[in-house]
CSV table of C-alpha atoms in Angstrom, one decimal:
chain,number,residue,atom,x,y,z
A,1,MET,CA,114.7,104.2,68.3
A,2,MET,CA,116.0,100.4,67.4
A,3,THR,CA,114.8,100.2,64.0
A,4,THR,CA,115.4,96.4,64.0
A,5,LEU,CA,113.3,93.4,65.9
A,6,PRO,CA,116.4,93.2,68.5
A,7,THR,CA,117.5,89.2,69.4
A,8,ARG,CA,118.3,87.6,72.7
A,9,ARG,CA,121.9,88.9,71.5
A,10,ASP,CA,121.4,92.5,72.3
A,11,GLU,CA,122.7,92.6,76.1
A,12,ALA,CA,119.4,95.3,76.9
A,13,TRP,CA,116.9,92.4,74.9
A,14,ARG,CA,119.3,89.5,76.8
A,15,TYR,CA,115.9,87.8,79.5
A,16,SER,CA,113.5,89.7,77.2
A,17,ASP,CA,110.3,88.0,76.2
A,18,ILE,CA,111.1,88.0,72.3
A,19,ASP,CA,107.7,86.6,70.9
A,20,ALA,CA,106.1,88.8,73.3
A,21,ILE,CA,108.2,91.9,71.4
A,22,ALA,CA,107.7,90.7,68.2
A,23,ALA,CA,103.5,91.0,68.5
A,24,ALA,CA,104.4,95.1,69.5
A,25,TRP,CA,106.8,95.6,66.7
A,26,PRO,CA,107.6,98.7,66.0
A,27,LEU,CA,107.4,99.9,69.0
A,28,PRO,CA,106.3,103.8,69.3
A,29,ALA,CA,108.9,106.3,70.0
A,30,PRO,CA,110.3,106.4,73.8
A,31,GLU,CA,108.2,109.3,76.0
A,32,SER,CA,110.6,112.1,76.0
A,33,ILE,CA,110.8,114.7,78.7
A,34,VAL,CA,112.8,117.5,79.3
A,35,VAL,CA,112.8,119.0,83.5
A,36,PRO,CA,114.5,122.3,83.2
A,37,ALA,CA,117.4,124.0,85.0
A,38,GLY,CA,116.4,124.3,88.5
A,39,GLY,CA,113.5,122.2,87.8
A,40,ASP,CA,111.6,119.8,90.1
A,41,PHE,CA,110.2,117.0,88.5
A,42,LYS,CA,108.0,113.7,89.4
A,43,ARG,CA,106.2,110.3,88.4
A,44,ALA,CA,104.7,107.2,89.0
A,45,ILE,CA,105.2,104.5,86.4
A,46,VAL,CA,102.8,101.2,86.8
A,47,GLN,CA,102.6,98.9,84.4
A,48,ASP,CA,99.9,96.5,85.4
A,49,ALA,CA,98.8,95.0,81.7
A,50,GLY,CA,101.6,93.6,79.8
A,51,ALA,CA,103.3,96.6,77.8
A,52,ILE,CA,106.5,98.1,77.4
A,53,HIS,CA,107.3,101.5,78.1
A,54,GLN,CA,110.2,103.3,76.9
A,55,VAL,CA,111.2,107.0,78.5
A,56,GLU,CA,114.4,109.2,77.9
A,57,MET,CA,114.4,111.9,80.4
A,58,SER,CA,117.0,114.9,80.1
A,59,ILE,CA,117.6,116.8,83.6
A,60,GLY,CA,118.5,120.0,83.9
A,61,LYS,CA,121.2,122.1,86.1
A,62,GLY,CA,121.0,122.0,88.9
A,63,ALA,CA,117.3,120.1,88.4
A,64,THR,CA,115.5,117.5,90.9
A,65,ALA,CA,113.7,114.9,89.4
A,66,ALA,CA,112.0,111.1,90.7
A,67,LEU,CA,111.0,108.3,89.3
A,68,HIS,CA,108.7,105.8,91.1
A,69,VAL,CA,108.2,102.4,89.3
A,70,LEU,CA,105.7,99.5,89.4
A,71,ASN,CA,106.3,96.1,87.6
A,72,ILE,CA,103.9,93.8,88.0
A,73,GLY,CA,100.8,92.9,85.3
A,74,GLY,CA,100.5,91.1,81.9
A,75,ALA,CA,102.4,88.2,80.4
A,76,TYR,CA,105.5,90.5,79.5
A,77,GLY,CA,106.0,93.9,81.4
A,78,ARG,CA,108.9,96.2,80.7
A,79,ILE,CA,109.9,99.6,81.5
A,80,ASP,CA,113.4,100.9,80.0
A,81,LEU,CA,114.8,104.1,81.2
A,82,ASN,CA,117.6,106.4,79.4
A,83,ILE,CA,118.3,109.4,81.5
A,84,THR,CA,120.1,112.3,81.4
A,85,LEU,CA,122.0,114.3,84.1
A,86,HIS,CA,123.2,117.7,83.4
A,87,GLU,CA,125.5,119.9,86.1
A,88,GLY,CA,124.6,119.5,89.8
A,89,ALA,CA,121.1,116.9,89.1
A,90,ASP,CA,119.6,114.5,91.1
A,91,PHE,CA,118.4,111.7,90.1
A,92,THR,CA,116.4,108.8,92.4
A,93,LEU,CA,114.9,105.9,90.8
A,94,GLY,CA,112.4,103.3,93.8
A,95,ALA,CA,111.4,100.8,91.8
A,96,ALA,CA,109.5,97.2,92.3
A,97,GLN,CA,108.3,94.7,90.8
A,98,ILE,CA,106.2,91.5,91.5
A,99,GLY,CA,105.4,88.8,88.9
A,100,GLY,CA,104.1,84.8,89.8
A,101,GLY,CA,102.9,82.6,87.3
A,102,GLU,CA,105.4,82.8,83.9
A,103,GLN,CA,105.6,86.6,83.8
A,104,ASN,CA,108.5,88.0,82.3
A,105,LEU,CA,108.9,91.7,83.8
A,106,GLU,CA,112.1,93.7,83.3
A,107,ILE,CA,113.3,97.5,83.9
A,108,ILE,CA,116.2,98.4,81.8
A,109,THR,CA,118.0,102.0,82.9
A,110,THR,CA,121.2,103.6,81.5
A,111,VAL,CA,121.9,106.6,83.6
A,112,THR,CA,124.1,108.7,82.6
A,113,HIS,CA,126.3,111.6,84.7
A,114,ALA,CA,127.0,114.5,81.4
A,115,GLU,CA,128.5,116.9,83.3
A,116,PRO,CA,130.0,117.3,87.2
A,117,GLY,CA,128.5,117.4,91.1
A,118,ALA,CA,125.4,115.6,89.4
A,119,THR,CA,123.9,112.8,92.5
A,120,SER,CA,121.9,109.4,91.1
A,121,ARG,CA,120.5,106.9,93.6
A,122,GLN,CA,119.0,103.5,92.3
A,123,VAL,CA,116.5,101.5,94.6
A,124,VAL,CA,115.3,98.3,93.2
A,125,ARG,CA,113.5,95.3,94.6
A,126,SER,CA,112.2,92.2,93.0
A,127,VAL,CA,109.7,89.4,94.3
A,128,LEU,CA,109.1,87.1,92.5
A,129,GLY,CA,107.0,83.0,92.8
A,130,ASP,CA,106.3,80.2,90.5
A,131,THR,CA,108.4,80.0,87.4
A,132,ALA,CA,108.9,84.2,87.2
A,133,THR,CA,111.1,86.1,85.6
A,134,GLY,CA,112.5,89.6,86.8
A,135,THR,CA,115.1,91.1,85.4
A,136,TYR,CA,117.3,94.5,86.6
A,137,LEU,CA,120.0,96.0,83.9
A,138,GLY,CA,121.5,99.2,85.4
A,139,LYS,CA,124.1,101.4,83.8
A,140,VAL,CA,125.5,103.9,85.3
A,141,ALA,CA,128.1,105.5,82.3
A,142,VAL,CA,130.5,108.9,84.3
A,143,ALA,CA,131.3,111.2,81.4
A,144,ARG,CA,135.0,112.0,81.5
A,145,ASP,CA,134.6,115.7,82.0
A,146,ALA,CA,131.6,114.6,85.0
A,147,GLN,CA,133.9,115.0,88.1
A,148,GLN,CA,132.5,114.7,91.3
A,149,THR,CA,129.4,112.8,90.6
A,150,ASP,CA,127.8,110.5,92.8
A,151,SER,CA,126.1,107.2,92.0
A,152,GLU,CA,124.8,104.4,94.0
A,153,GLN,CA,122.5,101.4,92.5
A,154,ASP,CA,120.9,99.2,95.5
A,155,VAL,CA,119.5,95.8,94.1
A,156,LYS,CA,117.9,93.2,95.9
A,157,ALA,CA,115.1,90.0,94.7
A,158,MET,CA,113.4,87.9,96.6
A,159,LEU,CA,112.6,84.2,94.8
A,160,LEU,CA,109.6,83.0,96.3
A,161,ASP,CA,110.0,79.1,94.5
A,162,ARG,CA,113.1,77.8,93.3
A,163,SER,CA,111.7,77.8,89.8
A,164,ALA,CA,111.9,81.6,90.1
A,165,THR,CA,114.5,84.0,88.3
A,166,ALA,CA,115.9,86.7,88.7
A,167,ASN,CA,118.3,88.3,86.5
A,168,ALA,CA,120.4,91.4,87.5
A,169,LYS,CA,123.3,93.7,86.4
A,170,PRO,CA,124.4,96.8,88.3
A,171,GLU,CA,127.3,97.9,86.0
A,172,LEU,CA,129.4,100.8,86.1
A,173,GLU,CA,131.0,102.4,83.2
A,174,ILE,CA,133.4,105.4,84.2
A,175,PHE,CA,135.5,107.8,83.2
A,176,ALA,CA,135.6,110.5,85.6
A,177,ASP,CA,138.8,110.2,88.3
A,178,ASP,CA,137.1,112.0,90.9
A,179,VAL,CA,133.3,110.2,91.8
A,180,LYS,CA,131.9,108.0,94.0
A,181,CYS,CA,129.7,105.1,92.4
A,182,ALA,CA,128.8,102.1,94.3
A,183,HIS,CA,126.4,99.1,93.3
A,184,GLY,CA,125.0,97.0,95.5
A,185,CYS,CA,123.3,93.2,94.4
A,186,ALA,CA,121.4,90.5,96.8
A,187,ILE,CA,119.1,87.9,95.8
A,188,GLY,CA,117.4,85.2,98.3
A,189,GLU,CA,114.9,83.8,99.9
A,190,LEU,CA,112.9,84.5,102.7
A,191,ASP,CA,114.0,83.8,106.1
A,192,PRO,CA,113.0,80.1,107.3
A,193,MET,CA,113.8,81.5,110.7
A,194,ALA,CA,111.9,84.5,110.9
A,195,LEU,CA,108.8,82.8,109.5
A,196,TYR,CA,108.6,80.6,111.8
A,197,TYR,CA,109.1,83.2,115.2
A,198,LEU,CA,105.9,85.0,113.1
A,199,GLN,CA,104.1,82.0,113.0
A,200,SER,CA,105.1,80.2,116.2
A,201,ARG,CA,103.3,83.9,117.3
A,202,GLY,CA,100.0,83.2,116.1
A,203,MET,CA,100.0,84.6,112.7
A,204,PRO,CA,99.1,82.1,109.4
A,205,PRO,CA,101.9,81.3,107.4
A,206,GLY,CA,100.3,83.3,103.9
A,207,GLU,CA,100.0,86.2,106.5
A,208,ALA,CA,103.6,86.0,108.1
A,209,LYS,CA,105.0,85.9,104.3
A,210,LYS,CA,103.2,89.1,103.6
A,211,LEU,CA,104.0,90.7,106.5
A,212,MET,CA,108.0,89.7,105.4
A,213,LEU,CA,107.6,90.9,101.6
A,214,GLN,CA,105.6,94.3,102.6
A,215,ALA,CA,108.4,94.7,104.5
A,216,PHE,CA,111.1,93.7,101.5
A,217,VAL,CA,109.8,96.4,99.4
A,218,ALA,CA,108.8,98.9,102.1
A,219,GLY,CA,111.0,102.4,101.7
A,220,VAL,CA,111.0,101.8,97.4
A,221,PHE,CA,107.8,104.3,97.0
A,222,ASP,CA,108.7,106.6,100.0
A,223,GLY,CA,108.2,110.5,98.6
A,224,ALA,CA,105.8,109.4,95.4
A,225,ASP,CA,103.2,111.2,94.9
A,226,ASP,CA,100.8,108.5,94.6
A,227,GLU,CA,102.6,106.5,97.2
A,228,VAL,CA,99.7,105.5,98.7
A,229,ARG,CA,98.1,104.1,95.7
A,230,LEU,CA,101.5,102.3,95.0
A,231,GLN,CA,102.0,100.5,97.9
A,232,GLU,CA,98.3,99.3,97.8
A,233,LEU,CA,98.8,97.8,94.3
A,234,ALA,CA,102.0,95.8,95.3
A,235,LEU,CA,101.0,94.6,98.2
A,236,ALA,CA,97.8,93.6,96.2
A,237,LYS,CA,100.1,92.3,93.8
A,238,LEU,CA,102.3,89.8,96.7
A,239,GLY,CA,99.2,88.4,98.3
A,240,GLU,CA,98.4,86.6,95.1
A,241,LEU,CA,101.8,85.1,95.4
A,242,VAL,CA,101.7,83.9,98.9
């Protein structure tokens, strides 16, 4: 837990709204979640009011945990996840952040493979319009004895306006030699030819954009306990941007 106010010199806070953090300082202690050995845990986190959520999770031997995150609200919203996997544990993150206006939205993850045979998969999608900023900083750390780790990060951002900003930094820190780790990152714009095709079939421009954006974030919430609600909230926010 940090005891001093962060600055942009701190890597995890480089793109943050420091004034908003100062107004909320001191931050409460992170939520602590312990998934016992062999357990199965699911949680949906919706940030829709401008808040800073911090979660520390320990996933026990052979346990499974999944977090589904939607970051959409307030001038500044941050979700900070610190996950530790023990032997044979499995962690899944499906996350979307959707912002417009002058919003600053962040998803920060540190996933530590502390013991052998654990798996993790992170899928993050950002949709940003106007002058909004969306940031994903994701570190996967593999300990020296955490052989047979299998980890993947899949990060994509869609900019609806050239004035919007997406920051993405998937990061691997590996001290074991028998691992399978991969990350992919892409930032782009809506395909103009696909938009033209939909509009040529009679679909209004706004509906065409909304349909394409819905497809872009599709799958992020698969398997969530509150899947329908998450999809409805995401679709409503997308509708505000187009």
